[in-house]
mmCIF file of C-alpha atoms in Angstrom:
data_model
loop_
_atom_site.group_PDB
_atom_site.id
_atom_site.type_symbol
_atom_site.label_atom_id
_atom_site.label_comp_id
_atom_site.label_asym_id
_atom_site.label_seq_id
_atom_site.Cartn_x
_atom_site.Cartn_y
_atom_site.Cartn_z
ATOM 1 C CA UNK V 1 108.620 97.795 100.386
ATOM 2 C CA UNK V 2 106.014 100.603 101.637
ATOM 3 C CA UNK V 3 104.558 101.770 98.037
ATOM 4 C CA UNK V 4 103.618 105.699 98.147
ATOM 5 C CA UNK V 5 101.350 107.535 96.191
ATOM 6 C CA UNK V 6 102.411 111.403 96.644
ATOM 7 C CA UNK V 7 99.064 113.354 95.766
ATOM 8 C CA UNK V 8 99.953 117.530 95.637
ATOM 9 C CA UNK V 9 99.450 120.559 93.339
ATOM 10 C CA UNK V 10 102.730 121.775 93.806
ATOM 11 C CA UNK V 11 105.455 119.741 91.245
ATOM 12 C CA UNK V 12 108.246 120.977 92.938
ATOM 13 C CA UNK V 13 106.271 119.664 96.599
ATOM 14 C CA UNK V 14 105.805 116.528 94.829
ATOM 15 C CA UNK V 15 109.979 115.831 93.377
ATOM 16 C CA UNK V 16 111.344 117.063 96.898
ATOM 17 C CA UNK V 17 109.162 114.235 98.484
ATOM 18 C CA UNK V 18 109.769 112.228 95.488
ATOM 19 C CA UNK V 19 113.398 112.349 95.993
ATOM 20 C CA UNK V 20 113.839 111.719 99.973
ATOM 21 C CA UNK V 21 111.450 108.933 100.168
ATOM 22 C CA UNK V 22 113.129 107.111 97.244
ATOM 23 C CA UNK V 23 116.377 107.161 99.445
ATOM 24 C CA UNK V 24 114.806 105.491 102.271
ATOM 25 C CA UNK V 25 115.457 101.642 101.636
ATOM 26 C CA UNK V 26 111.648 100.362 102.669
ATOM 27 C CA UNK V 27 109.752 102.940 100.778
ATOM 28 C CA UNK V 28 109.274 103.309 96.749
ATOM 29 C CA UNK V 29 107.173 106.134 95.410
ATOM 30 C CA UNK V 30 104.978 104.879 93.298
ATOM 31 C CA UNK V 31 103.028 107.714 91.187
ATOM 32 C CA UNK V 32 102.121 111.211 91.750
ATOM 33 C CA UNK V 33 99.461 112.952 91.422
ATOM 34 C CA UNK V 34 98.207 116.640 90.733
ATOM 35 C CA UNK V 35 94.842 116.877 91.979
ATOM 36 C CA UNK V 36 92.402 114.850 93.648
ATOM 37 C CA UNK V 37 90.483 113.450 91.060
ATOM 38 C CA UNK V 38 93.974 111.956 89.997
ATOM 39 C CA UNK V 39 95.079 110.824 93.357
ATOM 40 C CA UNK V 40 91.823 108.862 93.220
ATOM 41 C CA UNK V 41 92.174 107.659 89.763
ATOM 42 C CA UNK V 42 96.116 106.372 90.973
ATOM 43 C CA UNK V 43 95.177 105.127 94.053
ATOM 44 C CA UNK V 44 92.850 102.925 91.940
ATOM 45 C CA UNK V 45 95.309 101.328 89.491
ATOM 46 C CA UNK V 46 98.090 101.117 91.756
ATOM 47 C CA UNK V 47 96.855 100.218 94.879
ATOM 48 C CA UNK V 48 99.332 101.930 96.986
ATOM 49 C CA UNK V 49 100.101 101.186 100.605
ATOM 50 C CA UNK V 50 100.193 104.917 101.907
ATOM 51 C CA UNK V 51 98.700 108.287 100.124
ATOM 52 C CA UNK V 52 100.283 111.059 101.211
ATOM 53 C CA UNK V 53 97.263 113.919 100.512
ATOM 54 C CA UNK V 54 97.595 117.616 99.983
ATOM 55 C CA UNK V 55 93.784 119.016 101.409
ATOM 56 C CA UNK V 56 94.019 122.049 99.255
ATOM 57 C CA UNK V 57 93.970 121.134 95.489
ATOM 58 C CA UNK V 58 92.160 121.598 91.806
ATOM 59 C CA UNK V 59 89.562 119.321 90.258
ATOM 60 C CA UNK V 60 88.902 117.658 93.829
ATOM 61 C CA UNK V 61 90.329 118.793 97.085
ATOM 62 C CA UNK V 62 91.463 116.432 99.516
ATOM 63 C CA UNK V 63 88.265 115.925 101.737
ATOM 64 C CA UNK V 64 86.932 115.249 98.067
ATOM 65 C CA UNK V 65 89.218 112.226 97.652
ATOM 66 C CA UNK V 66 89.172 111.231 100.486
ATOM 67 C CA UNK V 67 85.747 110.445 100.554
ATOM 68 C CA UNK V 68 85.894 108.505 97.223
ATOM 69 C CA UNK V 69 88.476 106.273 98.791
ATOM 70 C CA UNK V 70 86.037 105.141 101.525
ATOM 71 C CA UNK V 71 86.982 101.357 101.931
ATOM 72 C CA UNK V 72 90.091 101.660 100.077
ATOM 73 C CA UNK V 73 92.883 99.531 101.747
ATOM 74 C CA UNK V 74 95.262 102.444 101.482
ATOM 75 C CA UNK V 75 96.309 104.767 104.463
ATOM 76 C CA UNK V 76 95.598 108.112 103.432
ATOM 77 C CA UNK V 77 97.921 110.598 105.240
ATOM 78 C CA UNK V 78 96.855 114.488 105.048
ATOM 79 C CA UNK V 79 100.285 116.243 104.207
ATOM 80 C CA UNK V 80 99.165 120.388 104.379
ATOM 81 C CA UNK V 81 100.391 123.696 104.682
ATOM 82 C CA UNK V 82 96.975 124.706 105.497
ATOM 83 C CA UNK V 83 97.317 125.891 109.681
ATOM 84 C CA UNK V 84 93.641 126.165 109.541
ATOM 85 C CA UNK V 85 92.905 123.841 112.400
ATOM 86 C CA UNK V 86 89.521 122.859 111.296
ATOM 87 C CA UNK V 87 90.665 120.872 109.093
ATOM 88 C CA UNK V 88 91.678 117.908 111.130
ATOM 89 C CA UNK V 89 88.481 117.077 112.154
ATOM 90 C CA UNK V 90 86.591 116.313 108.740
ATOM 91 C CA UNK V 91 89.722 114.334 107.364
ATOM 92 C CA UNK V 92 89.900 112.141 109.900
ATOM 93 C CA UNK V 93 87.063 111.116 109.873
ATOM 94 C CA UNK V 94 87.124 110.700 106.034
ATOM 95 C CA UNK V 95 88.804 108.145 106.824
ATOM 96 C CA UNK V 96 93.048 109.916 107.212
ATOM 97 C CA UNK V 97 95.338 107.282 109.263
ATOM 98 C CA UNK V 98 97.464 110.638 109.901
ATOM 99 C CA UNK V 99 97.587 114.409 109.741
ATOM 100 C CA UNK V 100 100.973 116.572 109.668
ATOM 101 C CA UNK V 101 102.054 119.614 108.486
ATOM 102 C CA UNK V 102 104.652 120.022 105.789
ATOM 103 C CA UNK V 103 107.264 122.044 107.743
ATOM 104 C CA UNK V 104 107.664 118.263 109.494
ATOM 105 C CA UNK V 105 110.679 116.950 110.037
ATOM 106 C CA UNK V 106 111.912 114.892 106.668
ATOM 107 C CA UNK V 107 113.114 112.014 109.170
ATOM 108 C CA UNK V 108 109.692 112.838 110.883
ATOM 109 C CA UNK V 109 107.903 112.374 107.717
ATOM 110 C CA UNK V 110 109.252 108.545 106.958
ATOM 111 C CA UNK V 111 108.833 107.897 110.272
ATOM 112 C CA UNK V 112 104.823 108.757 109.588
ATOM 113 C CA UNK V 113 104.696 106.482 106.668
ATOM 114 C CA UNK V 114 105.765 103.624 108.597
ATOM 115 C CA UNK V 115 103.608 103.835 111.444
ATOM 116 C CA UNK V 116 100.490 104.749 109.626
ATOM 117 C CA UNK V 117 101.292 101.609 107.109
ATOM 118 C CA UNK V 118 101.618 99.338 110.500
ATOM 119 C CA UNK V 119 98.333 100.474 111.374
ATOM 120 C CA UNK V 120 99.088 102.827 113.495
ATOM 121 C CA UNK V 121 96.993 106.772 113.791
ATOM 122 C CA UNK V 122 99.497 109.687 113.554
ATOM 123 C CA UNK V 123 99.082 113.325 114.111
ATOM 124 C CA UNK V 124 101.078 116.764 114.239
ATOM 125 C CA UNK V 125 101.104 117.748 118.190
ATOM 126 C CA UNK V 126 98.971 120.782 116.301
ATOM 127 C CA UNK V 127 96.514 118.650 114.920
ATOM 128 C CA UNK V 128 96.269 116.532 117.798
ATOM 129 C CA UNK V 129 95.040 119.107 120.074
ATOM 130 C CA UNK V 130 93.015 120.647 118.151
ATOM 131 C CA UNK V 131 90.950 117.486 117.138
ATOM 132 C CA UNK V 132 90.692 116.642 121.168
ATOM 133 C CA UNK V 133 89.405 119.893 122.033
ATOM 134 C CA UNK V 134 86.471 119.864 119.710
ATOM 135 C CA UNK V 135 83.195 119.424 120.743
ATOM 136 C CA UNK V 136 81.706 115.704 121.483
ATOM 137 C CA UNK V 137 79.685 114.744 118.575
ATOM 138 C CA UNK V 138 75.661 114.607 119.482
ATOM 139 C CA UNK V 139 74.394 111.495 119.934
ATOM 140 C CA UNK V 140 75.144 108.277 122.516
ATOM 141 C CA UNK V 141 78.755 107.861 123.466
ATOM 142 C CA UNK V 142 81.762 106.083 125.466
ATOM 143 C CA UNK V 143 81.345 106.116 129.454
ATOM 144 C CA UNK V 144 82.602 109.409 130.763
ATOM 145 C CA UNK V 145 86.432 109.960 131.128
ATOM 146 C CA UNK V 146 87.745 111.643 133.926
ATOM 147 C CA UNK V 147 90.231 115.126 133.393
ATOM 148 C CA UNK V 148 93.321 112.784 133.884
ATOM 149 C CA UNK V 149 91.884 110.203 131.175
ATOM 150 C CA UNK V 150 91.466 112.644 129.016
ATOM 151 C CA UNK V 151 94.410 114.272 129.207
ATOM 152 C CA UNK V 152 95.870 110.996 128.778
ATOM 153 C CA UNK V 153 93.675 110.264 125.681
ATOM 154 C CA UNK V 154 95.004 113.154 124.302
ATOM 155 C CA UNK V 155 98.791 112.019 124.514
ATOM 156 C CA UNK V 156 97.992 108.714 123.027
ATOM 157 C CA UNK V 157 96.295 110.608 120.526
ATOM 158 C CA UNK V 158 99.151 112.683 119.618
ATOM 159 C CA UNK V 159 101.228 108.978 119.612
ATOM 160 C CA UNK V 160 103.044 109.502 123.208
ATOM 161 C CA UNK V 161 104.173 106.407 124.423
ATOM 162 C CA UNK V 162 103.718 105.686 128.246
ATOM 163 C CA UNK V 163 107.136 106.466 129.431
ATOM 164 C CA UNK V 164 106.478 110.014 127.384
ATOM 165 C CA UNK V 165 103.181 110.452 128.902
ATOM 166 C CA UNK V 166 104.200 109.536 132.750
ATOM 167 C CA UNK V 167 106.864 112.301 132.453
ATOM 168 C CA UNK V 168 104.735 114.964 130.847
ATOM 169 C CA UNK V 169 102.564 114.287 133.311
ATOM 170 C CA UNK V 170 104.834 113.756 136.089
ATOM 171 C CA UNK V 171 103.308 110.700 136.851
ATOM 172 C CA UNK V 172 104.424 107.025 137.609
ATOM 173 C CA UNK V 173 104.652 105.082 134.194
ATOM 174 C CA UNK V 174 102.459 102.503 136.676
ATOM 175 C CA UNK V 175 99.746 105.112 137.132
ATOM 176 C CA UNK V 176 99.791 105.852 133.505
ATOM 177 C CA UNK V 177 99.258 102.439 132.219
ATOM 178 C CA UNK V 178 95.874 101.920 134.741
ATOM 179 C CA UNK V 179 94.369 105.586 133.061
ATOM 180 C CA UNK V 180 95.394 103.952 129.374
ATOM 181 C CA UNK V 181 93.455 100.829 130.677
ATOM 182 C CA UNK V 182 90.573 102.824 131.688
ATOM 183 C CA UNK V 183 90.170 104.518 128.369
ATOM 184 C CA UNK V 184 90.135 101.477 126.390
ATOM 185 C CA UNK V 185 87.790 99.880 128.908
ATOM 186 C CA UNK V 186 85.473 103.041 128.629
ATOM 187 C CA UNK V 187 85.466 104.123 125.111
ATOM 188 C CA UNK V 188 85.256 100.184 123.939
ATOM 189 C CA UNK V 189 88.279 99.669 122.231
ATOM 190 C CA UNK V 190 90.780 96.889 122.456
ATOM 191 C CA UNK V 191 94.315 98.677 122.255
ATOM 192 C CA UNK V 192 95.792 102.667 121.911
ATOM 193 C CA UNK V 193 95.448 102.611 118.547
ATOM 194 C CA UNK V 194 91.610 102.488 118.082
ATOM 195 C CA UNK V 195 91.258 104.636 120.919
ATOM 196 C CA UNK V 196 93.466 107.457 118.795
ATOM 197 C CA UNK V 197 91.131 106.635 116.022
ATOM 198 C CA UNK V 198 87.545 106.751 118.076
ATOM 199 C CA UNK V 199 89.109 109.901 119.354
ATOM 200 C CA UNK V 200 90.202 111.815 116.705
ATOM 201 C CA UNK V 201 87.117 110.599 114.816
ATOM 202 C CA UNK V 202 84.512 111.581 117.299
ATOM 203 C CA UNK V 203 85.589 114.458 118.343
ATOM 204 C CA UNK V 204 86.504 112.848 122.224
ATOM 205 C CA UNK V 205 88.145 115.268 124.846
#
């Protein structure tokens, strides 16, 4: 069982989750909470496998918590209404495993949990494009990626598989899978997964 901890302001947000994650048959909700300094506080005695985190709340906003949780072994996913994009950059690299939107798709949504508790990075199309178009952070980084690389960067950011990306693209799935090479090869990771993290972390377009 996938063990959520469902962290947002909003009770009637918090029993609508409540209600359609306890139907799915590999996912219990395990607590809510109503601010940030409780999500932390929860997140703390019950050890939850996945947080899903409202960024706009009392006591301690989400950037707040998820700071605290620095080293925690739960996956915080960023659940918002907030369409402010800049956002997305300073939770991810809090430390979020995922950023979405809460107009997502409820199916959508479960689907989110899952990945993010197999390790996987997830973000809203949205989010994803906006954290790829930021500005490089200062300072040394990854060997240069080409326009194609980075476009493709930005696909597995946004958690397009290869057959997805060679037909947005309109590329040979063969083709796409020696630019996915590439970027792992230059930014120093060892699958697509980091290299969603590194790039939604560092700010890599």
């Amino acid at each position: 069982m996938i063990r959520v901890l469902i962290a947002d302001d909003h009770p009637v947000v918090r029993q609508g989750l409540r209600t359609f994650l306890d139907l799915q048959d590999d996912i219990t909700v395990v607590g809510e909470a109503a601010d940030g300094a409780q999500a932390v506080e929860l997140a703390g005695e019950l050890t939850p496998d996945v947080l899903l985190l409202d960024l706009k709340m009392p006591m301690l906003d989400g950037l707040g918590a998820l700071e605290r949780l620095t080293g925690s072994a739960t996956r915080v996913v960023v659940l918002t209404s907030v369409s402010d994009r800049s956002d997305v950059g300073p939770a991810m690299r809090a430390g979020a495993s995922g950023f979405l939107y809460k107009d997502v798709d409820p199916s959508a949504l479960v689907q989110a949990v899952r990945a993010v508790h197999n390790g996987q990075v997830l973000l809203a199309q949205e989010a994803a494009e906006a954290m790829l178009s930021a500005p490089a952070a200062a300072g040394p980084g990854p060997a240069p990626l080409t326009e194609r690389e980075r476009e493709v960067l930005a696909l597995i950011a946004a958690g397009r598989s290869n057959r997805e990306i060679a037909r947005s693209l309109a590329v040979a799935e063969k083709t796409v899978k020696t630019h996915v090479s590439n970027v792992l090869m230059k930014l120093g990771v060892q699958d697509r997964t980091q290299a969603a993290l590194y790039a939604v972390r560092h700010g890599l377009a």
